[in-house]
GROMACS .gro file of C-alpha atoms in nm:
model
  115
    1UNK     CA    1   0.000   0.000   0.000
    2UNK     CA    2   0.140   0.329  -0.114
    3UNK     CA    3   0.103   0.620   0.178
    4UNK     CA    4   0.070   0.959  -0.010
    5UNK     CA    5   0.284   1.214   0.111
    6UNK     CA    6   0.213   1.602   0.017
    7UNK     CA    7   0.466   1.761  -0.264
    8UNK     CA    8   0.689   1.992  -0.109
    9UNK     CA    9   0.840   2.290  -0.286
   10UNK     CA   10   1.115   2.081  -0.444
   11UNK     CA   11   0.885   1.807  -0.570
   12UNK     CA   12   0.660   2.129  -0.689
   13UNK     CA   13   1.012   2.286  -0.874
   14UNK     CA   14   1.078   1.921  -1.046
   15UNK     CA   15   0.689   1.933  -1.202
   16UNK     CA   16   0.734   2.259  -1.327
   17UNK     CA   17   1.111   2.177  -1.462
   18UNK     CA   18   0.958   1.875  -1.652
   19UNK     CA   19   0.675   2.063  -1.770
   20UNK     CA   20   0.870   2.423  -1.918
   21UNK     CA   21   1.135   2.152  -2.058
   22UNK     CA   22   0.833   1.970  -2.238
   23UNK     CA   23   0.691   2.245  -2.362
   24UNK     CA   24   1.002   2.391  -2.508
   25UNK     CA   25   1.126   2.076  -2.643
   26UNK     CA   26   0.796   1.976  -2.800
   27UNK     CA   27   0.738   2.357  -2.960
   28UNK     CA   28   1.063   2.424  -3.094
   29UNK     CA   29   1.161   2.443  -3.498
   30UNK     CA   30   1.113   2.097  -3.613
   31UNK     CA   31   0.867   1.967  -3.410
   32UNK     CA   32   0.578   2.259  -3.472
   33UNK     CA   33   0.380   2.124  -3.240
   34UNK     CA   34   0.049   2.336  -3.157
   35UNK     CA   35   0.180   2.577  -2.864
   36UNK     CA   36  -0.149   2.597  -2.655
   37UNK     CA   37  -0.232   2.218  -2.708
   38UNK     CA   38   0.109   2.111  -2.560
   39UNK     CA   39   0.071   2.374  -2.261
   40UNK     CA   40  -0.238   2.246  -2.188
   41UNK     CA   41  -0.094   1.860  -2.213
   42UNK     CA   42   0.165   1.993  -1.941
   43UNK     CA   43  -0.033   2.169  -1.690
   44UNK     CA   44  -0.293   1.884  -1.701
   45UNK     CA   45   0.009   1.606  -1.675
   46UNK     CA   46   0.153   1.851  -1.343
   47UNK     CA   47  -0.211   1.846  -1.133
   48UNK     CA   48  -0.226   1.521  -1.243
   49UNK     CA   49   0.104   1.419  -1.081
   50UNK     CA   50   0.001   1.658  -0.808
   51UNK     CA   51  -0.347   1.437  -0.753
   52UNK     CA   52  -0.182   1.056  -0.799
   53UNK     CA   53   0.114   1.111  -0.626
   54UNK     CA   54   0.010   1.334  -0.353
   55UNK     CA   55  -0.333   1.275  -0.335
   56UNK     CA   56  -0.385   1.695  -0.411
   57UNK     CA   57  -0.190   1.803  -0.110
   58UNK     CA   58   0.103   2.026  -0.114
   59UNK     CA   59   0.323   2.197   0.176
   60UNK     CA   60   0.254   2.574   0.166
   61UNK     CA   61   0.355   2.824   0.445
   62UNK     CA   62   0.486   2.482   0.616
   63UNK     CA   63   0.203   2.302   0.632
   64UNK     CA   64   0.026   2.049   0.417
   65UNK     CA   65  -0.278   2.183   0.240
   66UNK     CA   66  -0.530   1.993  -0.015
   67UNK     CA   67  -0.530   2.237  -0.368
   68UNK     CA   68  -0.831   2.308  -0.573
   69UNK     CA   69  -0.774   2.128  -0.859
   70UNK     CA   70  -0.903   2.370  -1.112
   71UNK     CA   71  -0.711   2.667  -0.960
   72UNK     CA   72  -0.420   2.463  -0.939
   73UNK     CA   73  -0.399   2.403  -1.325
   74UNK     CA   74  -0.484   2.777  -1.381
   75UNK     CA   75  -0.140   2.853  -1.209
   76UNK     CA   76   0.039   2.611  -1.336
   77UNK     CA   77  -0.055   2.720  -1.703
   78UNK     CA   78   0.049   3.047  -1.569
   79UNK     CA   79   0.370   2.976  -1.458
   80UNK     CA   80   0.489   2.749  -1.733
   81UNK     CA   81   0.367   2.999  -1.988
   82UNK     CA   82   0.597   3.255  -1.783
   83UNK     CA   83   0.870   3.050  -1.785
   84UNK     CA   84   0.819   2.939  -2.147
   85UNK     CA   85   0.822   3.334  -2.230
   86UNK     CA   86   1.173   3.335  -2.043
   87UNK     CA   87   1.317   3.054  -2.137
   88UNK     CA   88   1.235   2.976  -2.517
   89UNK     CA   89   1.063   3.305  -2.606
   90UNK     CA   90   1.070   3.196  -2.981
   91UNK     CA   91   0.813   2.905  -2.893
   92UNK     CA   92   0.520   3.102  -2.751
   93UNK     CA   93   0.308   3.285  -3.022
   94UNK     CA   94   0.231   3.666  -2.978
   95UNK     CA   95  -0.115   3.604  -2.877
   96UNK     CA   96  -0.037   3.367  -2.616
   97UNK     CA   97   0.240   3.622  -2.492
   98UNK     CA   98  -0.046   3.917  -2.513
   99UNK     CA   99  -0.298   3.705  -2.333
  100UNK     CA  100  -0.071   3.617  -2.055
  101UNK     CA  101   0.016   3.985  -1.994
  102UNK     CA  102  -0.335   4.092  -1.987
  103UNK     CA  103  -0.395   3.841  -1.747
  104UNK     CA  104  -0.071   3.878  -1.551
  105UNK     CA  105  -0.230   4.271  -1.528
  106UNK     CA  106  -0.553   4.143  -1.400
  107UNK     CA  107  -0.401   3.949  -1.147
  108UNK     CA  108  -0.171   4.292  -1.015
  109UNK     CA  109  -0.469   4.485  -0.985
  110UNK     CA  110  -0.672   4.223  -0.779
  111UNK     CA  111  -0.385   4.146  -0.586
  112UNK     CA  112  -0.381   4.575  -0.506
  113UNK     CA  113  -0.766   4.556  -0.440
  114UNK     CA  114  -0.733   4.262  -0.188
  115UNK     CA  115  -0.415   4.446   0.004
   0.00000   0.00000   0.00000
C-alpha cells in the first residue's frame, strides 16, 4: 500500500522543470507542435502528478494543504507559460504572450484591491 505524502516545494520545482522543458522541447523548430495544445498537455500532466502522487496536497507556508484542482492548473498554465516566455521566447506565439500579460495585469490589480 502506497502512503501519499504532500509535494513539497522541491517536488513542486521538479513538475514545473519537466513541464517548461516539455513544452520547449515539444514547440521548438522541427517539431511545430500546436503551442497551446502542448501547454495544456503539461499543466494537465503537473495536477495530475500533483493528484496521484500526492493525493492533491502540497506543503505551503509549512504546512500540508489539499489544492483546488481547477485553480491549481490555472497557475500552473500560468507559470509554465511565464517561464516558457523566459526561457524559449521563440516558442510562444504573440497572442499567447499578449494574453498572458493581460492576465498577468488582471491578477496585479486584484492582488492591489485585496491588500
Amino acid at each position: 500500500e502506497n502512503k501519499l505524502t504532500a509535494a513539497s516545494k522541491k517536488d513542486l520545482d521538479l513538475y514545473h522543470g519537466m513541464g517548461v522543458s516539455y513544452l520547449c522541447n515539444a514547440t521548438k523548430k522541427g517539431y511545430d507542435m500546436d503551442f497551446s495544445k502542448t501547454l495544456s498537455v503539461a499543466s494537465a500532466t503537473f495536477v495530475s502528478v500533483i493528484q496521484q502522487k500526492h493525493g492533491g496536497i502540497i506543503i505551503e507556508r509549512n504546512k500540508e494543504e489539499k489544492v483546488n484542482l481547477r485553480n491549481l492548473q490555472y497557475l500552473v498554465t500560468l507559470n509554465l507559460t511565464k517561464s516558457a516566455i523566459d526561457l524559449c521566447p521563440d516558442n510562444v506565439p504573440d497572442k499567447v504572450k499578449k494574453a498572458y500579460d493581460i492576465e498577468s495585469e488582471r491578477i496585479m490589480k486584484l492582488q492591489k484591491l485585496k491588500d
